[in-house]
PDB file of C-alpha atoms in Angstrom:
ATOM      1  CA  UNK A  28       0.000   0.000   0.000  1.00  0.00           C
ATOM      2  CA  UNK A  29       1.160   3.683  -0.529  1.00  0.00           C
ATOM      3  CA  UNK A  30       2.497   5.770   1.836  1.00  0.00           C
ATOM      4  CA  UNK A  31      -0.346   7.760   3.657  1.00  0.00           C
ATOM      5  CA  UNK A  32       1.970  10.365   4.993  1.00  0.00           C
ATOM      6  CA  UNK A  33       1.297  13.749   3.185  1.00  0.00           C
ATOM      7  CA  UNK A  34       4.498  15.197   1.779  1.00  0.00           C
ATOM      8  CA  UNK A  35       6.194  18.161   3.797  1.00  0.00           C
ATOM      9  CA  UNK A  36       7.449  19.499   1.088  1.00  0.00           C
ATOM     10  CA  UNK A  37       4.329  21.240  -0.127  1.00  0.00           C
ATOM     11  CA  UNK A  38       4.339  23.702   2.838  1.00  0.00           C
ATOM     12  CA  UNK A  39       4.876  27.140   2.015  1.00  0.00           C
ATOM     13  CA  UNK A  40       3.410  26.308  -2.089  1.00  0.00           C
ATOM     14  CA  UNK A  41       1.992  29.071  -3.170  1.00  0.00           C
ATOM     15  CA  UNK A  42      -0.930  27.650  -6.339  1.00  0.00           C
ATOM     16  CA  UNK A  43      -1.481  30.114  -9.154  1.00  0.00           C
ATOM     17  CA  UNK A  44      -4.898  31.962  -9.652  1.00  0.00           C
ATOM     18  CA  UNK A  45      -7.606  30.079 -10.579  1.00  0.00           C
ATOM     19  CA  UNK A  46     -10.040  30.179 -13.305  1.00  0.00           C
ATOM     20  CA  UNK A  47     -13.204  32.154 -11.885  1.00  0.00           C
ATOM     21  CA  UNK A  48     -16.110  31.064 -10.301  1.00  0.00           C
ATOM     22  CA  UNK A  49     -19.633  32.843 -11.283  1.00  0.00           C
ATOM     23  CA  UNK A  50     -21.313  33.100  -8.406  1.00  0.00           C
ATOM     24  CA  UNK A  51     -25.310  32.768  -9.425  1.00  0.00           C
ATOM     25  CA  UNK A  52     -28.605  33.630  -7.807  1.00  0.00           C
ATOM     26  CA  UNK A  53     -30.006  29.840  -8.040  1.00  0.00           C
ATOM     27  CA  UNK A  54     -26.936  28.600  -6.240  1.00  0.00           C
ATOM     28  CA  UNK A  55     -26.838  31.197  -3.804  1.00  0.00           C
ATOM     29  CA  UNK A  56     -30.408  30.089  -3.066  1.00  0.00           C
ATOM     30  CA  UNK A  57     -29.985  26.297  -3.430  1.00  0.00           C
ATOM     31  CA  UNK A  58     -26.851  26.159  -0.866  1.00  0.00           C
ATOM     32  CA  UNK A  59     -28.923  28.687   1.666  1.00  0.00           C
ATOM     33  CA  UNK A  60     -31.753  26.253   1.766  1.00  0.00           C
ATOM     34  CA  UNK A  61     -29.647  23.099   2.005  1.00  0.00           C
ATOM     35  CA  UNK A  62     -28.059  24.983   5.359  1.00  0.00           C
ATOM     36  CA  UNK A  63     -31.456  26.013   6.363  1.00  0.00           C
ATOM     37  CA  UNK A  64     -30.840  29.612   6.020  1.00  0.00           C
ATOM     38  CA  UNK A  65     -33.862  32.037   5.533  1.00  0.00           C
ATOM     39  CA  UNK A  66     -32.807  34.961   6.021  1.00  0.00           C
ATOM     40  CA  UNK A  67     -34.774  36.937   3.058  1.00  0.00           C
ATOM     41  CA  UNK A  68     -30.970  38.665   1.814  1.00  0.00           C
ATOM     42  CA  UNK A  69     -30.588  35.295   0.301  1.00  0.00           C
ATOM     43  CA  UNK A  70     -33.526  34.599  -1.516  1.00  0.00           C
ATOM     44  CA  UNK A  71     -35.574  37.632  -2.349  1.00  0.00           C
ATOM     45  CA  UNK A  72     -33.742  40.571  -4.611  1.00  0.00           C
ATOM     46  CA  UNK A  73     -35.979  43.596  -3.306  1.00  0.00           C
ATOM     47  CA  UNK A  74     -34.807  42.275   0.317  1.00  0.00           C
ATOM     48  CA  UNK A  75     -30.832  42.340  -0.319  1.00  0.00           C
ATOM     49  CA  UNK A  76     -31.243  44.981  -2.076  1.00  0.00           C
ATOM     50  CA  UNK A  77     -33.121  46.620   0.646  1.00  0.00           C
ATOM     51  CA  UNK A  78     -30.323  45.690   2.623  1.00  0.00           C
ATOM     52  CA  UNK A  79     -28.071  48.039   0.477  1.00  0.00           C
ATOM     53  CA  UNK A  80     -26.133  44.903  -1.901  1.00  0.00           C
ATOM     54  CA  UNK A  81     -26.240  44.468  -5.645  1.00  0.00           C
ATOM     55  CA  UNK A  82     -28.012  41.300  -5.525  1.00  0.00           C
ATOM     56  CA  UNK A  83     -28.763  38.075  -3.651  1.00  0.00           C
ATOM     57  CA  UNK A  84     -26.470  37.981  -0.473  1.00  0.00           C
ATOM     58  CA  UNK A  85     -24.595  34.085  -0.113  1.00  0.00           C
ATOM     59  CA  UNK A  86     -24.692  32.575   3.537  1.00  0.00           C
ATOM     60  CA  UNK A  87     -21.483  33.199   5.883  1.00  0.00           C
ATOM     61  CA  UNK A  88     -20.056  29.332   4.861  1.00  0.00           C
ATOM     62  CA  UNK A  89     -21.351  29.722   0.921  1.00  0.00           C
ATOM     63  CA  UNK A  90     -17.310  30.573   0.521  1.00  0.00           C
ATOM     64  CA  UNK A  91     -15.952  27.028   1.124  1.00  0.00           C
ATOM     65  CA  UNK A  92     -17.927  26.027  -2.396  1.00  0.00           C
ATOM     66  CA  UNK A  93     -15.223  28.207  -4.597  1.00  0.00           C
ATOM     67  CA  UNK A  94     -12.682  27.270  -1.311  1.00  0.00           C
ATOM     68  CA  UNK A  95     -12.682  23.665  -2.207  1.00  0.00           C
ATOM     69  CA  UNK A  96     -12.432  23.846  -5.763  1.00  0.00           C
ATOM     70  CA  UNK A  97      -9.084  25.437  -5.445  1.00  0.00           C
ATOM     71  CA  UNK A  98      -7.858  23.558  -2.229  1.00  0.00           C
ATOM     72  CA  UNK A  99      -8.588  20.240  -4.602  1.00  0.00           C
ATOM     73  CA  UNK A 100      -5.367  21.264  -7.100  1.00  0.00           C
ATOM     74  CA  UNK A 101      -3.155  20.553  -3.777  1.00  0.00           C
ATOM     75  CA  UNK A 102      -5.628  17.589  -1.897  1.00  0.00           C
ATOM     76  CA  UNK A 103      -6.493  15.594  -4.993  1.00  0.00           C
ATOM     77  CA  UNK A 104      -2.571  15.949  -6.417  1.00  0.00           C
ATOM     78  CA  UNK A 105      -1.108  11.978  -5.786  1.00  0.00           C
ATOM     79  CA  UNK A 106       2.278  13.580  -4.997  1.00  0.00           C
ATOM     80  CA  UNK A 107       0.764  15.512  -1.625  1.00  0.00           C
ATOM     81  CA  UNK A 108       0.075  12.093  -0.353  1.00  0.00           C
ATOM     82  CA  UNK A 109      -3.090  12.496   0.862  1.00  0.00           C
ATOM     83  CA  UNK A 110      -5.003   9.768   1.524  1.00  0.00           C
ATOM     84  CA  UNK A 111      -8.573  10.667   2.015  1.00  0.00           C
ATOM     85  CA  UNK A 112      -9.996   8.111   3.417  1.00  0.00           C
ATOM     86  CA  UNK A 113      -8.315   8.590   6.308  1.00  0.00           C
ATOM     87  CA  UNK A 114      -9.144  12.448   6.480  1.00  0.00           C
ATOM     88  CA  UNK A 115     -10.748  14.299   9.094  1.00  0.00           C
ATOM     89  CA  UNK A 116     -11.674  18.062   8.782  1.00  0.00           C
ATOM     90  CA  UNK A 117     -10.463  19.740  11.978  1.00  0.00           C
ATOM     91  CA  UNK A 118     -11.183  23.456  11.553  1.00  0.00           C
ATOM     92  CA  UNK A 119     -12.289  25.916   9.401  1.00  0.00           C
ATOM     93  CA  UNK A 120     -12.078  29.846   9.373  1.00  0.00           C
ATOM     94  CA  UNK A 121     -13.807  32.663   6.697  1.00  0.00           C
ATOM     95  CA  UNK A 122     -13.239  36.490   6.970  1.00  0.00           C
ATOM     96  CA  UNK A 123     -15.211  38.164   4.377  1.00  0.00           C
ATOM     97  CA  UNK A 124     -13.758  41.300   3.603  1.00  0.00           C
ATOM     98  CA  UNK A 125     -17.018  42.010   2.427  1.00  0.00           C
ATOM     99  CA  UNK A 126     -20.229  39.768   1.464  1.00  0.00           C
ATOM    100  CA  UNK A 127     -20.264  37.147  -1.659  1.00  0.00           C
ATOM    101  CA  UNK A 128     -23.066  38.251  -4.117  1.00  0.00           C
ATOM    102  CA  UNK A 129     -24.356  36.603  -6.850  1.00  0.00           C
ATOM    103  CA  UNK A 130     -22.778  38.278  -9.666  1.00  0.00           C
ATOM    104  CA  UNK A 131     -19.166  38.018  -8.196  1.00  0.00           C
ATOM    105  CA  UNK A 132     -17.030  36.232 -10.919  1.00  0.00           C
ATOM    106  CA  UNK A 133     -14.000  34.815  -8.113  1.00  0.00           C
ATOM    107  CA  UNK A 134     -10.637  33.879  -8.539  1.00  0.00           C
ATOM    108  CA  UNK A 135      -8.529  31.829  -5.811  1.00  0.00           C
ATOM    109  CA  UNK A 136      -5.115  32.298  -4.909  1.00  0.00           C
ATOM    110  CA  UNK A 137      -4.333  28.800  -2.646  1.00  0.00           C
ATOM    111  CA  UNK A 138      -1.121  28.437  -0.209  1.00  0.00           C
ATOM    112  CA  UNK A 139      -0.947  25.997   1.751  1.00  0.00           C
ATOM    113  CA  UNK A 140       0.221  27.531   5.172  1.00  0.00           C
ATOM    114  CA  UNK A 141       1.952  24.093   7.015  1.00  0.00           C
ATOM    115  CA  UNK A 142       1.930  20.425   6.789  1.00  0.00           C
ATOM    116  CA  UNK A 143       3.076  18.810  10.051  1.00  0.00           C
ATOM    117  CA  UNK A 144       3.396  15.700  11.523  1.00  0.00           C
ATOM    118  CA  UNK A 145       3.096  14.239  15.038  1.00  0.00           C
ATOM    119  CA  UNK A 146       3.476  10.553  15.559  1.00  0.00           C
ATOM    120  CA  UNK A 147       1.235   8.794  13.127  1.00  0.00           C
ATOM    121  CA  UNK A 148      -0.518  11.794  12.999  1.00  0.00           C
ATOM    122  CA  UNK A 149      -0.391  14.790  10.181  1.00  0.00           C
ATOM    123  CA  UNK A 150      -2.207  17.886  10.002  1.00  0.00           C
ATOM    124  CA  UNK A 151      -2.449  20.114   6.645  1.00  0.00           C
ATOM    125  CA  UNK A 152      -3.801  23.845   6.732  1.00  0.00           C
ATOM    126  CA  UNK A 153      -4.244  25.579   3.417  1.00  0.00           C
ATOM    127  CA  UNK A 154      -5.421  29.093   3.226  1.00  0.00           C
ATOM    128  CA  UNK A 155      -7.430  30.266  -0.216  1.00  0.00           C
ATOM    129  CA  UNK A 156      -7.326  33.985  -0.572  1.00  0.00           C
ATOM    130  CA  UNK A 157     -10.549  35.134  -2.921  1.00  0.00           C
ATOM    131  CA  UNK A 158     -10.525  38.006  -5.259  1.00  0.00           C
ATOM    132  CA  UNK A 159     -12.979  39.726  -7.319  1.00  0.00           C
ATOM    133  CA  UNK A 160     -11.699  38.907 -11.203  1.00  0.00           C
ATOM    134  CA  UNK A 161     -10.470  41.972 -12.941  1.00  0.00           C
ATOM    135  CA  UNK A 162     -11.187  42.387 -16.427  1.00  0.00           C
ATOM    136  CA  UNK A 163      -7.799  40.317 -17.571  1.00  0.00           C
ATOM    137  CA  UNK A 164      -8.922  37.371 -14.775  1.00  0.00           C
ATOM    138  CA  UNK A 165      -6.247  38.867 -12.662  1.00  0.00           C
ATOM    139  CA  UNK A 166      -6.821  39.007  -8.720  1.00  0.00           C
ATOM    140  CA  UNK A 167      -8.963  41.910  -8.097  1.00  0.00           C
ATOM    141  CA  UNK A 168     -10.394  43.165  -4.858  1.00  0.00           C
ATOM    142  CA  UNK A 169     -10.081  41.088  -1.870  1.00  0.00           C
ATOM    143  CA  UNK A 170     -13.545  39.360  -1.029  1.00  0.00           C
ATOM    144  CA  UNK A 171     -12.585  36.877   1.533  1.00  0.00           C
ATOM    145  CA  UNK A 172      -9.885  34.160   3.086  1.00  0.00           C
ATOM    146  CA  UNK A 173     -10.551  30.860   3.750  1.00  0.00           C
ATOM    147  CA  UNK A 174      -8.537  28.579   6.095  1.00  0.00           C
ATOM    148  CA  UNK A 175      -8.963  24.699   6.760  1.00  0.00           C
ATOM    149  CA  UNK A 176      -7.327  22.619   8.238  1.00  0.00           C
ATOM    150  CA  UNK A 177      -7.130  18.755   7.719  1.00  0.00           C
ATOM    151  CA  UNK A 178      -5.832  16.189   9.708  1.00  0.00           C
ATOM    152  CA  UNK A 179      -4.684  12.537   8.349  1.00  0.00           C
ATOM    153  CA  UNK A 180      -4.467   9.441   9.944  1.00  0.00           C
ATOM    154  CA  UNK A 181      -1.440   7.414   9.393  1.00  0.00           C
ATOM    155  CA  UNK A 182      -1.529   3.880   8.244  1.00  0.00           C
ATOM    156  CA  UNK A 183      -1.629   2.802  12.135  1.00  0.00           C
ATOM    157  CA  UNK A 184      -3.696   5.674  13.559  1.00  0.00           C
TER     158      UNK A 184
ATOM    159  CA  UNK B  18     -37.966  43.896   5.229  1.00  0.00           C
ATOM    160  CA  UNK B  19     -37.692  45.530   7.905  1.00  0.00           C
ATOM    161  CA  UNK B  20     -34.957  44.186  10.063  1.00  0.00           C
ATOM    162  CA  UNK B  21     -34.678  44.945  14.073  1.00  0.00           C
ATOM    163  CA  UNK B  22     -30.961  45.392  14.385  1.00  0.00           C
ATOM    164  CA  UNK B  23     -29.067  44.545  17.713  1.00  0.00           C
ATOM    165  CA  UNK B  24     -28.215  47.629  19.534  1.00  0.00           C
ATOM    166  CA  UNK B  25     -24.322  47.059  20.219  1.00  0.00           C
ATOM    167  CA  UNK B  26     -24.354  49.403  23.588  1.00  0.00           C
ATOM    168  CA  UNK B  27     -26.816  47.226  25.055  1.00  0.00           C
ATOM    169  CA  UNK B  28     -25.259  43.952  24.692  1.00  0.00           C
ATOM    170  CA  UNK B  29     -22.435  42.167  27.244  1.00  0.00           C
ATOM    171  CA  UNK B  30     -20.428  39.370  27.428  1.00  0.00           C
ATOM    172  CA  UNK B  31     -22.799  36.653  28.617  1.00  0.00           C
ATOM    173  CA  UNK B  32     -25.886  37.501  27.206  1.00  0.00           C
ATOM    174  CA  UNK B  33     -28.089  34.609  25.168  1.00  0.00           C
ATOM    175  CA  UNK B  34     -28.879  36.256  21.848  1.00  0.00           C
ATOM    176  CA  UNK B  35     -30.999  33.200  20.444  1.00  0.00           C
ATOM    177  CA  UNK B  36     -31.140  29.471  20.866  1.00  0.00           C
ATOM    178  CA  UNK B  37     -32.366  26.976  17.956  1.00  0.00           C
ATOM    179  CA  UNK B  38     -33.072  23.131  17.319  1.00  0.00           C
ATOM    180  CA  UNK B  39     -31.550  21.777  14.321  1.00  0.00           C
ATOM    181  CA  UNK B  40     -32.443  18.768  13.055  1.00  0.00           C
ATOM    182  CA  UNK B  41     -30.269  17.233   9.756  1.00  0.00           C
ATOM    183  CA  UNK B  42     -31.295  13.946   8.739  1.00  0.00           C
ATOM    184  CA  UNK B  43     -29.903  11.962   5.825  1.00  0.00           C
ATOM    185  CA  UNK B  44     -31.848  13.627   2.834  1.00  0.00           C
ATOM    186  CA  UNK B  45     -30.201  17.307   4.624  1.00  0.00           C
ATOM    187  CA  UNK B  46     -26.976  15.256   4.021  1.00  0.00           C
ATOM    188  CA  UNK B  47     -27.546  14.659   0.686  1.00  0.00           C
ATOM    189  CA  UNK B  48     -29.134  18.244  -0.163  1.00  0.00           C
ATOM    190  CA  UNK B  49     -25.897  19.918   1.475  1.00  0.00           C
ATOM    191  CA  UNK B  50     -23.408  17.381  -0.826  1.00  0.00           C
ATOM    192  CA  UNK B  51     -25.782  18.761  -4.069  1.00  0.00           C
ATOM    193  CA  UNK B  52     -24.970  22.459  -3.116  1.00  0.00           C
ATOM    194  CA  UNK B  53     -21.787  22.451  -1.880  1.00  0.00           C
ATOM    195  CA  UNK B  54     -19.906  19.481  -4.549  1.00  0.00           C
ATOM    196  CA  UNK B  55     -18.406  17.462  -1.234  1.00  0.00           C
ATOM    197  CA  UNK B  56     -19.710  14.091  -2.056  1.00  0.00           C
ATOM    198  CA  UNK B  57     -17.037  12.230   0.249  1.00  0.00           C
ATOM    199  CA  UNK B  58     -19.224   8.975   0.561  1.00  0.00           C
ATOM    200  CA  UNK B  59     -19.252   8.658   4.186  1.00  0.00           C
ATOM    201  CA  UNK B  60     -21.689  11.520   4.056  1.00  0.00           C
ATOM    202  CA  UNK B  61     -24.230   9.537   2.613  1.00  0.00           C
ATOM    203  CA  UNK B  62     -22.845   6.073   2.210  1.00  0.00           C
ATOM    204  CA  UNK B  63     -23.677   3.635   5.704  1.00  0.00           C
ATOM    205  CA  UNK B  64     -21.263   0.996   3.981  1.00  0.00           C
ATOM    206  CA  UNK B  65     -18.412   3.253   3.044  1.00  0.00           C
ATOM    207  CA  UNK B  66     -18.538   5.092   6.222  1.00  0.00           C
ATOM    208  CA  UNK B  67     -18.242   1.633   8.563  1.00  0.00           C
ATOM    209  CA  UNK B  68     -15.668   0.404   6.463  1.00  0.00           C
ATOM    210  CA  UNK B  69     -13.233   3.651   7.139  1.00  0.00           C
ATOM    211  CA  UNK B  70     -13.923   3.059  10.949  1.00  0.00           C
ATOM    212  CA  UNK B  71     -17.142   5.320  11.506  1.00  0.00           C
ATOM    213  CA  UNK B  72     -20.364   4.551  13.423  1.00  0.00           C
ATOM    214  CA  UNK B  73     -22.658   4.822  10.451  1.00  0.00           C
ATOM    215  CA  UNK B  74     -22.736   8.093   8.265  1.00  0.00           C
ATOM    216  CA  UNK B  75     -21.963  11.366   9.747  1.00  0.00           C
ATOM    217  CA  UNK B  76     -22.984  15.214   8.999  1.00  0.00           C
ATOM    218  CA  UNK B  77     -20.336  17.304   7.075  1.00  0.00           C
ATOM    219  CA  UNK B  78     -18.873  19.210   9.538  1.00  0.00           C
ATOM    220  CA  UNK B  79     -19.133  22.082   6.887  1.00  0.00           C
ATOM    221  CA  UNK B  80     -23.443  21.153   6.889  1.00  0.00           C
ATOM    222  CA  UNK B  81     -23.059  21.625  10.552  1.00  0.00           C
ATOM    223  CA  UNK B  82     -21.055  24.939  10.520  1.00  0.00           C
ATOM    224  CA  UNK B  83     -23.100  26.692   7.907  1.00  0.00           C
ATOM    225  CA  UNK B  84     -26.724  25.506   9.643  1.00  0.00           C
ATOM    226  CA  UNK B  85     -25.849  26.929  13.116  1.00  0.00           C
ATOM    227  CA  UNK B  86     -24.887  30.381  11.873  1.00  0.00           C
ATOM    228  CA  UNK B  87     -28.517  30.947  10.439  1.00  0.00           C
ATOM    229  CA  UNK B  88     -29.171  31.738  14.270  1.00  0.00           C
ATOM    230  CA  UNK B  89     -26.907  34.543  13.754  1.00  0.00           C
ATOM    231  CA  UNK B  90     -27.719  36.275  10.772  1.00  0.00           C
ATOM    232  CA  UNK B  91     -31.475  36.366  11.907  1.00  0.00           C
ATOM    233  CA  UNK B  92     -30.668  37.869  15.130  1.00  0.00           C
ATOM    234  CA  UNK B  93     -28.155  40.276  13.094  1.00  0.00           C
ATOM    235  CA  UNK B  94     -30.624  41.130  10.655  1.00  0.00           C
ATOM    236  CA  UNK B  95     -28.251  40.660   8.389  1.00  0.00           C
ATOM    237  CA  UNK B  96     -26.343  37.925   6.619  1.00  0.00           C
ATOM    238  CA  UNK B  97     -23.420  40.244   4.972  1.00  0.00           C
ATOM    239  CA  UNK B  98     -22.781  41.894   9.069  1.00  0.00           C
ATOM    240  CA  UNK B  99     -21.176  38.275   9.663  1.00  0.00           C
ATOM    241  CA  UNK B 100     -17.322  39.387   8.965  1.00  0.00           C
ATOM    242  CA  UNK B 101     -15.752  36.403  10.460  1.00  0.00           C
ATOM    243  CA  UNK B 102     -17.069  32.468  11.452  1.00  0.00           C
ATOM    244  CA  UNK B 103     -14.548  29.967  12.664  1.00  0.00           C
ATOM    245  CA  UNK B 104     -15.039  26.623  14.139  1.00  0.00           C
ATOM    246  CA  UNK B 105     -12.938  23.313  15.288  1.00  0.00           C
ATOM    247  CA  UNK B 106     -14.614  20.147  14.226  1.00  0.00           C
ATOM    248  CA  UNK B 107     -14.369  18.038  18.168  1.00  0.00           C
ATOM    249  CA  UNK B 108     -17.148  15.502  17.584  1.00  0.00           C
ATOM    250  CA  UNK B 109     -18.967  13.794  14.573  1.00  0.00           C
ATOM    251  CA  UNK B 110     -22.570  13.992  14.099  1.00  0.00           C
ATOM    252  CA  UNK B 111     -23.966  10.889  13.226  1.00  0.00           C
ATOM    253  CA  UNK B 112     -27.268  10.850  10.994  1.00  0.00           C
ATOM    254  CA  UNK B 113     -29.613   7.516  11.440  1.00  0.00           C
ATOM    255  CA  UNK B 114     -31.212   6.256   8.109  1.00  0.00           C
ATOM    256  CA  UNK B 115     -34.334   6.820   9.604  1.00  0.00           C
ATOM    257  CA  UNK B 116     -35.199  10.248  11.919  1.00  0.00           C
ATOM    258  CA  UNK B 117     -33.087  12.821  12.675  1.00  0.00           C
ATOM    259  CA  UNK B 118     -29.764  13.913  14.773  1.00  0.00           C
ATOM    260  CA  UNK B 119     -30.805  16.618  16.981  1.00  0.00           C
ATOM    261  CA  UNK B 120     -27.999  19.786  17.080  1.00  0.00           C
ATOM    262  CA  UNK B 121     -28.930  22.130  19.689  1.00  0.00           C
ATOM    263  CA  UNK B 122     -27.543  25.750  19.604  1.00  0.00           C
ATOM    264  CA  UNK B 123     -27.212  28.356  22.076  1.00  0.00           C
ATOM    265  CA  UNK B 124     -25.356  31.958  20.774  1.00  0.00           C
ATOM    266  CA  UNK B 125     -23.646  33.592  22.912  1.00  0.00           C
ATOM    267  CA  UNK B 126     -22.379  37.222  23.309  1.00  0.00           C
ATOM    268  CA  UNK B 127     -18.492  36.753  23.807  1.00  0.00           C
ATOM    269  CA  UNK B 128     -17.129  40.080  23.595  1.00  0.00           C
ATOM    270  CA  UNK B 129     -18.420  43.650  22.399  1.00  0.00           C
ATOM    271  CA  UNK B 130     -15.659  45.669  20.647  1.00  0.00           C
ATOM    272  CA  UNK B 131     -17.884  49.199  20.585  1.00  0.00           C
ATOM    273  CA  UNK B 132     -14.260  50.983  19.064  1.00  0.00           C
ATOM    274  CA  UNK B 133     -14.660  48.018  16.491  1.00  0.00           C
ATOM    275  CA  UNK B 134     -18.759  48.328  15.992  1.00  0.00           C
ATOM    276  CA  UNK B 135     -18.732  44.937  16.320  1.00  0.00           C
ATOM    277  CA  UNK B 136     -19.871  41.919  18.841  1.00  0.00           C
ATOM    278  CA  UNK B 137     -18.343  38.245  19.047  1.00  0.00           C
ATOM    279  CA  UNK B 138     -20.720  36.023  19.757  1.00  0.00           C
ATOM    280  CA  UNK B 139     -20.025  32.429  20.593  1.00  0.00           C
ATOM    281  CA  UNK B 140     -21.853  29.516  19.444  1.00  0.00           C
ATOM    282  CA  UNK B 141     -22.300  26.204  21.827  1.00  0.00           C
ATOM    283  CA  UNK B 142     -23.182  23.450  19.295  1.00  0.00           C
ATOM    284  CA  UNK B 143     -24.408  20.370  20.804  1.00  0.00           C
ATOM    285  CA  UNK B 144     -25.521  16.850  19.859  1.00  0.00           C
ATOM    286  CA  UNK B 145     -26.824  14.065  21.904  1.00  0.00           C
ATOM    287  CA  UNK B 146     -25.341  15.776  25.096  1.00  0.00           C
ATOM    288  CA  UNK B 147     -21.361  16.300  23.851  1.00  0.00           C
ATOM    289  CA  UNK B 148     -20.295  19.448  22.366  1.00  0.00           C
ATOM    290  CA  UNK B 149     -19.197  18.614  18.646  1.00  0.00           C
ATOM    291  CA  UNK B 150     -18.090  22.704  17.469  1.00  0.00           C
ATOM    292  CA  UNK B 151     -15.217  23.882  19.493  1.00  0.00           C
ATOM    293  CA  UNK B 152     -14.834  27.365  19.546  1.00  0.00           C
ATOM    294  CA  UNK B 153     -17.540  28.262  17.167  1.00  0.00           C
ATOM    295  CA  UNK B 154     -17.363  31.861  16.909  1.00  0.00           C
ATOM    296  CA  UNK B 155     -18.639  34.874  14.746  1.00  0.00           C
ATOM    297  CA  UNK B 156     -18.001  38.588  14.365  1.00  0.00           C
ATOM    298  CA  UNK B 157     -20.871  40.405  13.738  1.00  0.00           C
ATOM    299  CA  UNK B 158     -20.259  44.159  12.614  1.00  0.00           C
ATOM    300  CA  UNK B 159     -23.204  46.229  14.077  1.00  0.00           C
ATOM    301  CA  UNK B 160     -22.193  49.712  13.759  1.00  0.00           C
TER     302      UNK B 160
END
């Protein structure tokens, strides 16, 4: 069997910038009602608007959907060694240096911040920093960060 | 709509700001893997998830995080005030094939920051009597 140890070397790999992400209305409103949230922002124009936004509002978490798109170039890569089965997500973190809307056409900048490993034991934190797409598809305006943090079980964990 | 927002000079540390009932059963599961692409089987998979060592399939910990915080943008008023959420994953939530798992929440007001305009406010997240979010918190800018 492979080795299940993610490879140390990837700390401090900086990805380049994705390809955007179009952020729409009907999957701002299908990923609010599969967390349950009803706030009116995220479902009803006149309301976000009312609100003062350009259009539907996403839900605090709606980030980790463009998040894990770009944290799968370093996860889903053979050569980091992860193995993930044997994953368990351990923490997660958004600042939104100011609300999602649908609308937003995002590109992702991933690093991944430190791989470590204690005993049998590894733990992975990447960080995806999320821009607004300038014209060109070059990172724009700072929308939000999102940290996670992974931890893998070694063969014998 | 109309929203009521939170007056930040008359909150404190310690005050309960809203409690909810949650319940995510497995079609919630499989809703949440549609909208957010994570379709790790043990999500939805009872086989899968035994064979990796589970108890049966268990909640995202992502479906958990982002249906607890709905608790704080309707107290907020408003979904875009929420500047920062964080949370560790401590416990699994297992979903039965049948009923429900039952989260409870309970917000918090953890700090005011009036220079700031904004309030922390701490989320205990609870399932069958264990906590399973460890230090589930959100800034909430109010002024």
């Amino acid at each position: 069997m492979a080795s299940t140890l993610p490879d140390a070397g990837f700390a401090g790999r900086e990805y380049p910038v994705t390809a955007p992400y179009s952020v729409g209305r009907e999957k701002i409103r299908e990923f609010a009602t599969a967390v349950g949230s009803q706030h009116p922002a995220h479902h009803d124009l006149v309301a976000a608007r009312g609100l003062g936004y350009p259009d539907l509002v996403a839900p605090p978490t709606f980030a980790v959907v463009v998040a894990q798109r770009a944290e799968s170039q370093y996860v889903a890569d053979p050569a980091a060694g992860i193995d993930f089965s044997r994953v368990v997500h351990a923490d997660e973190q958004f600042t939104h240096h100011r609300p999602i809307v649908a609308g937003d056409e995002l590109v992702t900048i991933l690093h991944v911040d430190a791989v470590t490993q204690r005993s049998s034991i590894s733990m992975v934190t990447t960080r995806c920093e999320i821009h607004a797409a300038s014209p060109e598809g070059a990172p724009g305006e700072h929308v939000a960060t999102v940290t996670s943090s992974l931890v893998v079980r070694g063969e014998d964990a | 709509m109309a929203t009521q927002r939170p007056d930040l000079a008359s909150l404190s540390a310690g005050d309960v700001v809203a409690t909810r009932s949650i319940e995510l059963d497995r079609a919630a599961l499989v809703r949440y893997a549609g909208a957010s692409g994570d379709f790790n089987p043990i999500h939805w998979n009872e086989e899968f998830a035994t064979e990796v060592g589970l108890p049966g399939v268990i909640a995202h910990g992502m479906c958990t995080m982002g249906s607890v915080i709905a608790v704080v943008e309707d107290w907020a008023g408003d979904p875009g005030a929420i500047v920062r959420y964080g949370t560790r994953f401590t416990k699994p939530v297992p979903v039965p094939s049948r009923g429900a798992a039952v989260v409870e929440v309970t917000a918090t007001v953890g700090a005011v920051d009036a220079e700031a305009g904004t309030v922390r406010v701490d989320l205990a997240v609870v399932h069958d009597g264990a906590k399973v979010l460890g230090r589930a918190q959100a800034v909430v800018r109010l002024a």
